[in-house]
CSV table of C-alpha atoms in Angstrom, one decimal:
chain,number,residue,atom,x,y,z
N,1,UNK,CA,133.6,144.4,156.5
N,2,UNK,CA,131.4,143.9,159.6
N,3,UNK,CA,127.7,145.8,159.8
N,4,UNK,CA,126.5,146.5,163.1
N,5,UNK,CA,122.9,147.4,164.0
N,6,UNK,CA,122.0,148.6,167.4
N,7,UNK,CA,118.4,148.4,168.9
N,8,UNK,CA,116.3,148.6,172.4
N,9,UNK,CA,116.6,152.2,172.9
N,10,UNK,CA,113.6,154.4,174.2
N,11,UNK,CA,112.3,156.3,176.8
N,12,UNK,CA,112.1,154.9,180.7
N,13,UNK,CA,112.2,156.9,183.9
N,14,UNK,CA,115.1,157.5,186.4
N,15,UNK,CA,115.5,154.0,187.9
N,16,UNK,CA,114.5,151.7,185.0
N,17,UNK,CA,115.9,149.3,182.9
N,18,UNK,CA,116.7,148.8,179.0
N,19,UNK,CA,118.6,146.3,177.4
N,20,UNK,CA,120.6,147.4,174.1
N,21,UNK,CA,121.2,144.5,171.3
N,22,UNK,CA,123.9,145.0,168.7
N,23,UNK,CA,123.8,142.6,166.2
N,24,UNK,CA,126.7,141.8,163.8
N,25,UNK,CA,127.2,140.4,160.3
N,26,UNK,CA,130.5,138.7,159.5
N,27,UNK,CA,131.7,134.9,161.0
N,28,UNK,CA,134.4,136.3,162.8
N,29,UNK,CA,132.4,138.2,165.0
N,30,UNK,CA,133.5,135.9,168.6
N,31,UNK,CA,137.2,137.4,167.9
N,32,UNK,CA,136.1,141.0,167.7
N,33,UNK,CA,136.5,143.4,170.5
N,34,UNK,CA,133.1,145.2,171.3
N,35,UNK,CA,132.3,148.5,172.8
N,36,UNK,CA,129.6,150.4,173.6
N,37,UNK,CA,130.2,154.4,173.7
N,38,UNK,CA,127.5,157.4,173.8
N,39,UNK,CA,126.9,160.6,172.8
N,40,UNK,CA,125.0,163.3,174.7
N,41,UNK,CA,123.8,166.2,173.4
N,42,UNK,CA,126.5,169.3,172.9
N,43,UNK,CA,128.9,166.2,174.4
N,44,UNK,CA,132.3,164.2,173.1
N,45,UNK,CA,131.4,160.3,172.5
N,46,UNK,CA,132.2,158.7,175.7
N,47,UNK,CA,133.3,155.1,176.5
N,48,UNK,CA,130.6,152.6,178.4
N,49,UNK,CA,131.8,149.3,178.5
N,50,UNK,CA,133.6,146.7,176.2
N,51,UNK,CA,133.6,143.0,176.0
N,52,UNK,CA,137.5,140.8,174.5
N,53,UNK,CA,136.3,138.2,172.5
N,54,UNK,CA,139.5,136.2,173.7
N,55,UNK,CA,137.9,135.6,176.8
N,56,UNK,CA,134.7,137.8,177.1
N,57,UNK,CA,136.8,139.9,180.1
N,58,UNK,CA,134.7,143.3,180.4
N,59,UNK,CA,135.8,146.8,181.5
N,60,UNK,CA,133.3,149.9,182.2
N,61,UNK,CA,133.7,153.4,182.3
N,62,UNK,CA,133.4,154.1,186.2
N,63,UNK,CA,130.3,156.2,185.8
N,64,UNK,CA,128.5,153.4,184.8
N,65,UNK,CA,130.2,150.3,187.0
N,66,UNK,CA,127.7,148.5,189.2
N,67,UNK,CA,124.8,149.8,187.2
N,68,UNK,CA,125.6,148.4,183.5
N,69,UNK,CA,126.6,145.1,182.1
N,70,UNK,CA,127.8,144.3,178.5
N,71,UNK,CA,128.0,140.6,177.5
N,72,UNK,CA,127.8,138.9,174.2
N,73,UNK,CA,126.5,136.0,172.7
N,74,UNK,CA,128.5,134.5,169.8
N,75,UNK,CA,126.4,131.9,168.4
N,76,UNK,CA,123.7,134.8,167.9
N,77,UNK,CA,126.7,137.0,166.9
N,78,UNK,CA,125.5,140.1,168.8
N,79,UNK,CA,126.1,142.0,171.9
N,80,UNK,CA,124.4,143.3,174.9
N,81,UNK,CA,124.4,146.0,177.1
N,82,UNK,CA,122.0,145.9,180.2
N,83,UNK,CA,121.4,149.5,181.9
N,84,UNK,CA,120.1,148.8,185.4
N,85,UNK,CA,119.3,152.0,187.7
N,86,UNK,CA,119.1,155.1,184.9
N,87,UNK,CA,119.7,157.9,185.5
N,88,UNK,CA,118.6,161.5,183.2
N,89,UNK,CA,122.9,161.6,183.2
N,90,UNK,CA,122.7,158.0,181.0
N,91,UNK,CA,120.6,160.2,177.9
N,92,UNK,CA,122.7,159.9,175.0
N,93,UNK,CA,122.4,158.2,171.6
N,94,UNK,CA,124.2,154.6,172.4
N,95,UNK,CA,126.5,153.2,169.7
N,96,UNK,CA,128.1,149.5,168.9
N,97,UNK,CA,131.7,149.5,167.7
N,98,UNK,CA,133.7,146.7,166.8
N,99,UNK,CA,137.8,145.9,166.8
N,100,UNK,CA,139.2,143.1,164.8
N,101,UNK,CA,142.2,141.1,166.0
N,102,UNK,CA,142.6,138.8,168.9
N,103,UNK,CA,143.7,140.4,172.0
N,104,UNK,CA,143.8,140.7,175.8
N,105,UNK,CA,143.7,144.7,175.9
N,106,UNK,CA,140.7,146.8,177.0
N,107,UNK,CA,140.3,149.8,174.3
N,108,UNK,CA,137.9,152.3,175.6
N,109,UNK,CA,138.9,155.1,173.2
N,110,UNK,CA,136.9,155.4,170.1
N,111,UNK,CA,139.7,155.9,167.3
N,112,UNK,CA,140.9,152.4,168.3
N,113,UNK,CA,137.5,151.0,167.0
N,114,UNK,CA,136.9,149.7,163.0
N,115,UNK,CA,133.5,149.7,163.0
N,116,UNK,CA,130.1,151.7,164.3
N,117,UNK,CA,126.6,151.0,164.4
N,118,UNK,CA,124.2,154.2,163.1
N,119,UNK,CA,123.4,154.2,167.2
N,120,UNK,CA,120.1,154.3,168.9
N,121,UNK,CA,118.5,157.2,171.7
N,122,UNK,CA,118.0,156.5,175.0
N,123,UNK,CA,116.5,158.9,177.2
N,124,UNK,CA,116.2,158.7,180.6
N,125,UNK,CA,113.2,161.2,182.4
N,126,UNK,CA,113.4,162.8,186.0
């Protein structure tokens, strides 16, 4: 069973930065697949980005390429997701997920995931 708890949301205008943590129980956690996926309001859960742990390769959703980066730290057993350049589009409640198993696929869909975070809001003003 892994626990994941998600933190760094808030408010910022169009054009700032925020940094999302995820942080993991369990001492498998550098073989785990993360994610990061978000939820507007009245929206589907959408892919952001995700992060092997077989060799920390990264994919992004292309609304967010050039603007985001996810990156983890195993020793600390928690995940990052940097949001450069916001935009009021980025609002959504942010959520960690993780996928056991070793493997050199990029899953960006959400029923592929085992676990979830409880998420945490960002919003982004004009």
């Amino acid at each position: 069973q892994v626990q994941l708890v998600e933190s760094g949301g808030g408010l910022v205008q169009a054009g700032g930065s925020l940094r999302l943590s995820c942080a993991a129980s369990g001492r498998t956690f550098s073989i785990y697949t993360m994610g990061w996926f978000r939820q507007a309001p009245g929206k589907e859960r959408e892919f952001v980005a995700t992060i092997r742990g077989t060799d920390s390769g990264t994919t992004y959703a292309d609304s967010v390429k050039g603007r985001f980066a996810i990156s983890r730290d195993n020793a600390k057993y928690t995940v990052y997701l940097q949001m450069n350049s916001l935009k009021p589009e980025d609002t959504a409640v942010y959520y960690c997920a993780a996928k056991g198993g070793l493997t050199f696929a990029y899953y960006t869909r959400d029923y592929e995931y085992d676990y979830w975070g409880q998420g945490t809001q960002v919003t982004v003003s004009s």
